[in-house]
Structures are given as C-alpha cells and as structure tokens.
Amino acid sequence: MIDSPFERAAAAAAFLQDRTSLRPRVAVVLGSGLGGIADHVADRVEIPFDDLPGFPAPTVPGHAGKFVVGTLLGTTVLLQCGRVHYYEGHDFETVMLPPRTLAAFGIQTALFTNAAGGLDPAMRPGDIMIVEDHINLLGANPLRGAHDGRLGARFVDLSTAYDHAVVGVLLDAGSRVGIPLRRGVYVAVSGPSYETPAEVRMLRALGADAVGMSTVPEVIAARQRGLRVGALSLITNRAAGLAGEPLSHAEVEREAKRATVAIGNLVAEALPALDQLG
Ligand code: HPA
C-alpha cells in the first residue's frame, strides 16, 4: 500500500522532519486570511505545500499553503497556513492529508481556525467562537471507504471531539488578553456557493451557531489519530439573509485580516498551556 493515506502522511511528515530539527507538540491551522500570524514566528522554517510529496497546492486566495515551524513567544509550534478544501474538488483523502501529516509528525494537540458565517442572530463580524461541537453536512463522512487500522479506529468516537481542556485553555487565555469568546456549534457545508436565506434558517433550526466550509473532515481525521483537538471560528459575516447584504469572499478575507491580531494574541497566550496539555 505505497500510496495509502497512512503512507502519504508518513512520507510528508518525514519530509518535514528533514527540514527542521524542532519537534513541536502543538499545531495551529490557520484559515482564510489568518495566515499573518506566521510573521511573528521566530527562527522559522517555512515549507510550502508544493515541496511536500503528495500535497496539493491550495487554490483559494488568502490561503498561502505552507507549514511554518518555529517559536511563538518561546513555545515551539507548527503553523499550517492554508488548508485543502472539499469544495476545491479534492477527495476527502486529500483533505485529510494535512491533519494526518501533523499526527505523523508528532503533533499532539491541533487547534483549527476557520472563517465562518454567524447563524446566531447575536453574532457580529469580528466575533470569535470556540467550537464546542459540529454538525457534518458535507454530504458524506470523510472516513467512508477502505479502512486502514494504522490510522485509528474504524468507528471513531466523536462524543468529545472538541477537547474540554482545550476549551478551558482558550477561555482562560481570552480573559487574560481581554478577547471575549463565544461558544457554539459549527456546521460544515460543502460550498463553494454561500447558503440561501432558507438554508440559513434551516441550519439555525438544526442547532448550529456558525457555518463554514472546512474543519470538520480535518477534525475527524485528527480525532481518528488520537490528537487532542480544539477549534476557533472567526465570524467574518452574518450568514446569508441576516444582514441584508450580499456575501463575498473579499469581505470574508477583509474581516479575517482585521481579526488576525486578536486571533494571534489569543493563540500566543494559549500556546504554553496547550503545549503543557501533552
Ligand atoms: N457561509 C459558509 N462559509 C463561510 C461563510 C458563510 O457565510 N463565511 C465564511 N465562510
């Protein structure tokens, strides 16, 4: 099984290990427009996805497509700038390659970030939501297909997919740096079109607080490998129909850039404690 998902991730991780002697325990995956945090990483080694065997180049503006390994205020960290989305046409195996690579590299805790539309009418652009649970509306489970026991369980438990200790660390960090944090449920849809107002009403009725087009397959892959997982949604817009204005990716990117400093401060503040979770 030379090209099996397990071996693809192992090959990519071996490549990363060749490029840096650092062995971070924490990874932060930076979504649309949030990659700016990487500029603050000291002694950094940057490894573009292009260089990694089996990795596709991201096609979305605002997604740089690289791993950055270094230290952020003294804590060794791996940042993943950009991700692979299902809506780009990749199969789930490719979407799950980066988190599986993180696991093979030795990462123990992964914090995913994403841009999302606010479904909760109280949410405003710029709000940050700690994801406490998710709903998968991508149309299929990403683990559907042949099973390789080296990746973990066939039937992955998701009853505490979003680790309580990580939520606690993020809440503490938020209160120390003065960033109020919401908590809620993230629903993943396939995109790339945004939702209709009727779909937004449906998603809200289903119990979701924020809607986006990523994270869920990565979280499932990471949980299968036993990683501790946390996620933050940056609310870049009110979901379709709630604000009375059309949605655009430019707006999503603009809001994300504006929030980069806040998310960066929050992540930097949380990192030492995330690192200690082991
Ligand atoms: N819907 C889906 N994905 C998104 C949105 C949205 O409103 N905003 C940012 N990503």
mmCIF file of C-alpha atoms and ligand atoms in Angstrom:
data_model
loop_
_atom_site.group_PDB
_atom_site.id
_atom_site.type_symbol
_atom_site.label_atom_id
_atom_site.label_comp_id
_atom_site.label_asym_id
_atom_site.label_seq_id
_atom_site.Cartn_x
_atom_site.Cartn_y
_atom_site.Cartn_z
ATOM 1 C CA MET A 1 0.000 0.000 0.000
ATOM 2 C CA ILE A 2 2.654 2.517 -1.096
ATOM 3 C CA ASP A 3 0.112 5.261 -1.794
ATOM 4 C CA SER A 4 -2.145 4.548 1.162
ATOM 5 C CA PRO A 5 -3.301 7.560 3.201
ATOM 6 C CA PHE A 6 -1.125 6.368 6.083
ATOM 7 C CA GLU A 7 1.974 6.205 3.920
ATOM 8 C CA ARG A 8 1.267 9.514 2.177
ATOM 9 C CA ALA A 9 1.093 11.221 5.587
ATOM 10 C CA ALA A 10 4.201 9.402 6.814
ATOM 11 C CA ALA A 11 6.152 10.489 3.727
ATOM 12 C CA ALA A 12 5.091 14.124 4.131
ATOM 13 C CA ALA A 13 5.934 14.065 7.857
ATOM 14 C CA ALA A 14 9.355 12.554 7.158
ATOM 15 C CA PHE A 15 9.984 15.379 4.697
ATOM 16 C CA LEU A 16 9.060 17.963 7.357
ATOM 17 C CA GLN A 17 11.303 16.235 9.908
ATOM 18 C CA ASP A 18 14.150 16.504 7.419
ATOM 19 C CA ARG A 19 13.659 20.244 7.078
ATOM 20 C CA THR A 20 13.603 21.122 10.777
ATOM 21 C CA SER A 21 15.031 19.662 13.952
ATOM 22 C CA LEU A 22 12.215 21.228 16.001
ATOM 23 C CA ARG A 23 9.559 18.810 17.236
ATOM 24 C CA PRO A 24 6.525 20.922 18.227
ATOM 25 C CA ARG A 25 3.690 19.271 20.111
ATOM 26 C CA VAL A 26 1.101 21.891 19.142
ATOM 27 C CA ALA A 27 -0.120 22.797 15.675
ATOM 28 C CA VAL A 28 -2.350 25.702 14.724
ATOM 29 C CA VAL A 29 -4.181 25.516 11.410
ATOM 30 C CA LEU A 30 -4.866 28.999 10.070
ATOM 31 C CA GLY A 31 -7.902 29.524 7.875
ATOM 32 C CA SER A 32 -8.848 32.169 5.300
ATOM 33 C CA GLY A 33 -6.965 35.422 5.780
ATOM 34 C CA LEU A 34 -5.480 34.402 9.146
ATOM 35 C CA GLY A 35 -2.031 33.381 7.909
ATOM 36 C CA GLY A 36 -0.484 36.699 9.061
ATOM 37 C CA ILE A 37 0.250 35.186 12.481
ATOM 38 C CA ALA A 38 3.114 33.269 10.868
ATOM 39 C CA ASP A 39 5.095 36.524 10.521
ATOM 40 C CA HIS A 40 5.547 36.536 14.305
ATOM 41 C CA VAL A 41 7.130 33.104 14.485
ATOM 42 C CA ALA A 42 10.841 33.336 15.375
ATOM 43 C CA ASP A 43 13.631 31.219 13.852
ATOM 44 C CA ARG A 44 11.106 29.895 11.430
ATOM 45 C CA VAL A 45 11.471 27.312 8.741
ATOM 46 C CA GLU A 46 8.825 27.571 6.025
ATOM 47 C CA ILE A 47 7.878 24.536 3.999
ATOM 48 C CA PRO A 48 5.451 25.214 1.124
ATOM 49 C CA PHE A 49 2.845 22.520 0.444
ATOM 50 C CA ASP A 50 4.290 22.450 -3.083
ATOM 51 C CA ASP A 51 7.501 20.918 -1.730
ATOM 52 C CA LEU A 52 5.741 18.137 0.140
ATOM 53 C CA PRO A 53 5.235 14.810 -1.588
ATOM 54 C CA GLY A 54 1.547 14.235 -2.326
ATOM 55 C CA PHE A 55 0.386 17.681 -1.200
ATOM 56 C CA PRO A 56 -1.836 19.753 -3.488
ATOM 57 C CA ALA A 57 -1.296 23.497 -3.762
ATOM 58 C CA PRO A 58 -4.246 25.480 -2.308
ATOM 59 C CA THR A 59 -6.195 27.293 -4.977
ATOM 60 C CA VAL A 60 -8.022 29.813 -2.785
ATOM 61 C CA PRO A 61 -6.844 33.442 -2.429
ATOM 62 C CA GLY A 62 -5.956 34.079 1.227
ATOM 63 C CA HIS A 63 -4.660 30.533 1.721
ATOM 64 C CA ALA A 64 -0.883 30.523 1.465
ATOM 65 C CA GLY A 65 -0.295 26.775 1.578
ATOM 66 C CA LYS A 66 2.722 26.250 3.801
ATOM 67 C CA PHE A 67 3.869 24.844 7.106
ATOM 68 C CA VAL A 68 5.827 27.181 9.370
ATOM 69 C CA VAL A 69 7.807 25.673 12.233
ATOM 70 C CA GLY A 70 9.470 27.870 14.854
ATOM 71 C CA THR A 71 8.776 29.504 18.194
ATOM 72 C CA LEU A 72 5.996 31.905 19.133
ATOM 73 C CA LEU A 73 6.876 33.798 22.330
ATOM 74 C CA GLY A 74 9.058 30.938 23.445
ATOM 75 C CA THR A 75 6.805 27.986 22.632
ATOM 76 C CA THR A 76 7.723 25.684 19.782
ATOM 77 C CA VAL A 77 4.846 25.482 17.342
ATOM 78 C CA LEU A 78 3.878 24.356 13.889
ATOM 79 C CA LEU A 79 1.572 26.655 11.970
ATOM 80 C CA GLN A 80 -0.293 25.351 8.972
ATOM 81 C CA CYS A 81 -1.109 28.351 6.795
ATOM 82 C CA GLY A 82 -3.863 27.386 4.421
ATOM 83 C CA ARG A 83 -5.707 24.120 4.058
ATOM 84 C CA VAL A 84 -7.234 21.862 1.471
ATOM 85 C CA HIS A 85 -10.999 22.233 0.998
ATOM 86 C CA TYR A 86 -13.504 19.704 -0.246
ATOM 87 C CA TYR A 87 -15.098 22.370 -2.470
ATOM 88 C CA GLU A 88 -11.847 22.708 -4.422
ATOM 89 C CA GLY A 89 -12.660 19.305 -5.865
ATOM 90 C CA HIS A 90 -10.236 17.268 -3.769
ATOM 91 C CA ASP A 91 -11.380 13.955 -2.397
ATOM 92 C CA PHE A 92 -11.664 13.567 1.365
ATOM 93 C CA GLU A 93 -8.426 11.592 1.482
ATOM 94 C CA THR A 94 -6.546 14.666 0.237
ATOM 95 C CA VAL A 95 -8.479 16.987 2.577
ATOM 96 C CA MET A 96 -7.403 14.760 5.482
ATOM 97 C CA LEU A 97 -3.744 14.518 4.400
ATOM 98 C CA PRO A 98 -2.592 17.641 6.317
ATOM 99 C CA PRO A 99 -4.034 16.600 9.726
ATOM 100 C CA ARG A 100 -2.735 13.061 9.223
ATOM 101 C CA THR A 101 0.656 14.573 8.406
ATOM 102 C CA LEU A 102 0.506 16.572 11.652
ATOM 103 C CA ALA A 103 -0.150 13.353 13.565
ATOM 104 C CA ALA A 104 2.695 11.526 11.808
ATOM 105 C CA PHE A 105 4.995 14.489 12.537
ATOM 106 C CA GLY A 106 4.336 14.039 16.263
ATOM 107 C CA ILE A 107 1.783 16.771 16.936
ATOM 108 C CA GLN A 108 -0.367 16.008 19.975
ATOM 109 C CA THR A 109 -2.733 18.982 20.062
ATOM 110 C CA ALA A 110 -4.199 20.667 16.979
ATOM 111 C CA LEU A 111 -6.049 23.956 17.088
ATOM 112 C CA PHE A 112 -8.034 24.577 13.916
ATOM 113 C CA THR A 113 -9.205 28.043 12.925
ATOM 114 C CA ASN A 114 -11.670 28.954 10.244
ATOM 115 C CA ALA A 115 -13.728 31.792 8.855
ATOM 116 C CA ALA A 116 -17.443 31.264 9.325
ATOM 117 C CA GLY A 117 -20.778 32.949 8.870
ATOM 118 C CA GLY A 118 -22.744 33.726 12.024
ATOM 119 C CA LEU A 119 -26.092 31.922 12.265
ATOM 120 C CA ASP A 120 -26.827 33.041 15.807
ATOM 121 C CA PRO A 121 -28.507 36.443 15.279
ATOM 122 C CA ALA A 122 -26.441 37.841 18.159
ATOM 123 C CA MET A 123 -23.182 37.195 16.314
ATOM 124 C CA ARG A 124 -21.363 40.030 14.642
ATOM 125 C CA PRO A 125 -18.397 40.129 12.213
ATOM 126 C CA GLY A 126 -15.229 40.044 14.292
ATOM 127 C CA ASP A 127 -16.666 37.758 16.977
ATOM 128 C CA ILE A 128 -14.614 34.684 17.813
ATOM 129 C CA MET A 129 -16.414 31.440 18.654
ATOM 130 C CA ILE A 130 -14.883 28.445 20.389
ATOM 131 C CA VAL A 131 -16.259 25.402 18.591
ATOM 132 C CA GLU A 132 -17.758 23.035 21.150
ATOM 133 C CA ASP A 133 -19.327 20.608 18.704
ATOM 134 C CA HIS A 134 -20.031 20.241 14.998
ATOM 135 C CA ILE A 135 -22.639 19.086 12.512
ATOM 136 C CA ASN A 136 -21.373 17.445 9.343
ATOM 137 C CA LEU A 137 -23.492 18.454 6.331
ATOM 138 C CA LEU A 138 -20.773 17.815 3.756
ATOM 139 C CA GLY A 139 -22.856 15.057 2.248
ATOM 140 C CA ALA A 140 -20.694 12.135 3.347
ATOM 141 C CA ASN A 141 -18.483 11.053 6.182
ATOM 142 C CA PRO A 142 -14.844 11.697 5.209
ATOM 143 C CA LEU A 143 -13.788 8.297 6.586
ATOM 144 C CA ARG A 144 -16.080 6.444 4.191
ATOM 145 C CA GLY A 145 -14.110 3.864 2.224
ATOM 146 C CA ALA A 146 -11.417 1.309 2.834
ATOM 147 C CA HIS A 147 -10.150 1.223 6.398
ATOM 148 C CA ASP A 148 -6.512 1.193 7.489
ATOM 149 C CA GLY A 149 -6.160 0.356 11.175
ATOM 150 C CA ARG A 150 -2.842 2.248 11.346
ATOM 151 C CA LEU A 151 -4.875 5.481 11.135
ATOM 152 C CA GLY A 152 -7.012 4.608 14.142
ATOM 153 C CA ALA A 153 -10.473 3.227 14.777
ATOM 154 C CA ARG A 154 -12.954 2.340 12.056
ATOM 155 C CA PHE A 155 -15.817 3.821 14.089
ATOM 156 C CA VAL A 156 -14.371 6.992 15.547
ATOM 157 C CA ASP A 157 -15.923 8.321 18.747
ATOM 158 C CA LEU A 158 -16.873 11.992 18.369
ATOM 159 C CA SER A 159 -18.691 12.438 21.661
ATOM 160 C CA THR A 160 -15.964 14.824 22.851
ATOM 161 C CA ALA A 161 -14.349 15.711 19.547
ATOM 162 C CA TYR A 162 -13.547 19.210 20.840
ATOM 163 C CA ASP A 163 -11.430 18.707 23.918
ATOM 164 C CA HIS A 164 -12.769 20.241 27.145
ATOM 165 C CA ALA A 165 -9.271 21.064 28.389
ATOM 166 C CA VAL A 166 -8.538 22.995 25.174
ATOM 167 C CA VAL A 167 -11.802 24.933 25.571
ATOM 168 C CA GLY A 168 -10.742 25.802 29.130
ATOM 169 C CA VAL A 169 -7.289 26.957 27.997
ATOM 170 C CA LEU A 170 -8.819 29.156 25.285
ATOM 171 C CA LEU A 171 -11.334 30.709 27.693
ATOM 172 C CA ASP A 172 -8.564 31.488 30.211
ATOM 173 C CA ALA A 173 -6.341 32.948 27.504
ATOM 174 C CA GLY A 174 -9.232 35.034 26.156
ATOM 175 C CA SER A 175 -9.969 36.546 29.544
ATOM 176 C CA ARG A 176 -6.271 37.311 30.157
ATOM 177 C CA VAL A 177 -5.875 39.184 26.862
ATOM 178 C CA GLY A 178 -9.334 40.768 27.011
ATOM 179 C CA ILE A 179 -10.842 38.967 23.999
ATOM 180 C CA PRO A 180 -14.445 37.926 24.625
ATOM 181 C CA LEU A 181 -15.167 34.472 23.247
ATOM 182 C CA ARG A 182 -18.437 32.936 22.241
ATOM 183 C CA ARG A 183 -19.050 29.188 22.340
ATOM 184 C CA GLY A 184 -21.140 27.224 19.900
ATOM 185 C CA VAL A 185 -21.767 24.613 17.247
ATOM 186 C CA TYR A 186 -20.101 24.780 13.811
ATOM 187 C CA VAL A 187 -21.868 23.279 10.828
ATOM 188 C CA ALA A 188 -19.810 22.318 7.777
ATOM 189 C CA VAL A 189 -21.396 22.598 4.344
ATOM 190 C CA SER A 190 -19.596 21.727 1.132
ATOM 191 C CA GLY A 191 -19.827 25.116 -0.609
ATOM 192 C CA PRO A 192 -18.423 26.839 -2.569
ATOM 193 C CA SER A 193 -21.618 28.814 -3.029
ATOM 194 C CA TYR A 194 -22.744 30.526 0.131
ATOM 195 C CA GLU A 195 -26.075 29.468 1.614
ATOM 196 C CA THR A 196 -29.509 30.690 0.660
ATOM 197 C CA PRO A 197 -31.503 32.510 3.357
ATOM 198 C CA ALA A 198 -33.774 29.428 3.568
ATOM 199 C CA GLU A 199 -30.732 27.205 4.167
ATOM 200 C CA VAL A 200 -29.524 29.611 6.832
ATOM 201 C CA ARG A 201 -32.872 29.313 8.633
ATOM 202 C CA MET A 202 -32.608 25.515 8.346
ATOM 203 C CA LEU A 203 -29.054 25.421 9.732
ATOM 204 C CA ARG A 204 -30.081 27.590 12.651
ATOM 205 C CA ALA A 205 -33.089 25.348 13.331
ATOM 206 C CA LEU A 206 -30.738 22.339 13.313
ATOM 207 C CA GLY A 207 -28.860 23.837 16.236
ATOM 208 C CA ALA A 208 -25.810 25.417 14.609
ATOM 209 C CA ASP A 209 -24.335 28.795 15.571
ATOM 210 C CA ALA A 210 -21.812 29.252 12.746
ATOM 211 C CA VAL A 211 -21.485 27.879 9.217
ATOM 212 C CA GLY A 212 -18.358 27.228 7.190
ATOM 213 C CA MET A 213 -16.783 25.020 4.541
ATOM 214 C CA SER A 214 -13.868 23.376 6.326
ATOM 215 C CA THR A 215 -12.527 21.953 9.573
ATOM 216 C CA VAL A 216 -14.920 19.031 10.079
ATOM 217 C CA PRO A 217 -13.057 16.442 7.927
ATOM 218 C CA GLU A 218 -9.760 17.580 9.451
ATOM 219 C CA VAL A 219 -11.132 17.260 12.978
ATOM 220 C CA ILE A 220 -12.477 13.774 12.234
ATOM 221 C CA ALA A 221 -9.097 12.688 10.797
ATOM 222 C CA ALA A 222 -7.259 14.197 13.759
ATOM 223 C CA ARG A 223 -9.564 12.514 16.269
ATOM 224 C CA GLN A 224 -9.133 9.200 14.484
ATOM 225 C CA ARG A 225 -5.378 9.548 15.052
ATOM 226 C CA GLY A 226 -5.993 10.423 18.703
ATOM 227 C CA LEU A 227 -4.984 14.077 18.586
ATOM 228 C CA ARG A 228 -6.391 16.486 21.119
ATOM 229 C CA VAL A 229 -8.471 18.960 19.109
ATOM 230 C CA GLY A 230 -9.744 22.484 19.503
ATOM 231 C CA ALA A 231 -11.258 24.907 17.012
ATOM 232 C CA LEU A 232 -11.970 28.608 16.722
ATOM 233 C CA SER A 233 -14.360 30.182 14.248
ATOM 234 C CA LEU A 234 -13.821 33.765 13.308
ATOM 235 C CA ILE A 235 -17.209 35.172 12.393
ATOM 236 C CA THR A 236 -16.475 37.153 9.231
ATOM 237 C CA ASN A 237 -20.072 37.881 8.281
ATOM 238 C CA ARG A 238 -23.643 37.311 9.317
ATOM 239 C CA ALA A 239 -24.936 34.328 7.351
ATOM 240 C CA ALA A 240 -26.897 34.951 4.158
ATOM 241 C CA GLY A 241 -30.106 36.871 4.611
ATOM 242 C CA LEU A 242 -29.331 38.011 8.158
ATOM 243 C CA ALA A 243 -27.517 41.213 7.246
ATOM 244 C CA GLY A 244 -29.478 42.139 4.146
ATOM 245 C CA GLU A 245 -26.289 42.366 2.091
ATOM 246 C CA PRO A 246 -24.716 40.031 -0.471
ATOM 247 C CA LEU A 247 -21.764 37.910 0.736
ATOM 248 C CA SER A 248 -18.355 37.937 -0.883
ATOM 249 C CA HIS A 249 -15.065 36.152 -0.300
ATOM 250 C CA ALA A 250 -13.394 39.586 -0.347
ATOM 251 C CA GLU A 251 -15.473 40.573 2.692
ATOM 252 C CA VAL A 252 -14.592 37.305 4.436
ATOM 253 C CA GLU A 253 -10.882 37.906 3.818
ATOM 254 C CA ARG A 254 -11.083 41.549 4.898
ATOM 255 C CA GLU A 255 -12.728 40.658 8.210
ATOM 256 C CA ALA A 256 -10.268 37.831 8.774
ATOM 257 C CA LYS A 257 -7.290 40.163 8.207
ATOM 258 C CA ARG A 258 -8.808 42.627 10.654
ATOM 259 C CA ALA A 259 -9.076 39.880 13.276
ATOM 260 C CA THR A 260 -5.593 38.459 12.708
ATOM 261 C CA VAL A 261 -4.136 40.472 15.585
ATOM 262 C CA ALA A 262 -6.816 39.323 18.058
ATOM 263 C CA ILE A 263 -6.583 35.680 16.991
ATOM 264 C CA GLY A 264 -2.779 35.921 17.053
ATOM 265 C CA ASN A 265 -2.799 37.321 20.608
ATOM 266 C CA LEU A 266 -5.235 34.665 21.725
ATOM 267 C CA VAL A 267 -3.218 31.837 20.160
ATOM 268 C CA ALA A 268 0.085 33.156 21.529
ATOM 269 C CA GLU A 269 -1.420 33.469 25.011
ATOM 270 C CA ALA A 270 -2.921 29.977 24.867
ATOM 271 C CA LEU A 271 0.133 28.216 23.392
ATOM 272 C CA PRO A 272 2.158 27.492 26.545
ATOM 273 C CA ALA A 273 -0.860 25.894 28.235
ATOM 274 C CA LEU A 274 -1.792 23.958 25.079
ATOM 275 C CA ASP A 275 1.797 22.726 24.949
ATOM 276 C CA GLN A 276 1.539 21.518 28.540
ATOM 277 C CA LEU A 277 -1.628 19.502 27.890
ATOM 278 C CA GLY A 278 0.548 16.791 26.331
HETATM 279 N N1 HPA B 1 -21.074 30.529 4.878
HETATM 280 C C1 HPA B 1 -20.228 29.498 4.645
HETATM 281 N N2 HPA B 1 -18.918 29.601 4.793
HETATM 282 C C2 HPA B 1 -18.423 30.788 5.209
HETATM 283 C C3 HPA B 1 -19.243 31.888 5.462
HETATM 284 C C4 HPA B 1 -20.655 31.750 5.288
HETATM 285 O O1 HPA B 1 -21.451 32.685 5.497
HETATM 286 N N3 HPA B 1 -18.434 32.917 5.848
HETATM 287 C C5 HPA B 1 -17.165 32.420 5.847
HETATM 288 N N4 HPA B 1 -17.154 31.140 5.459
#
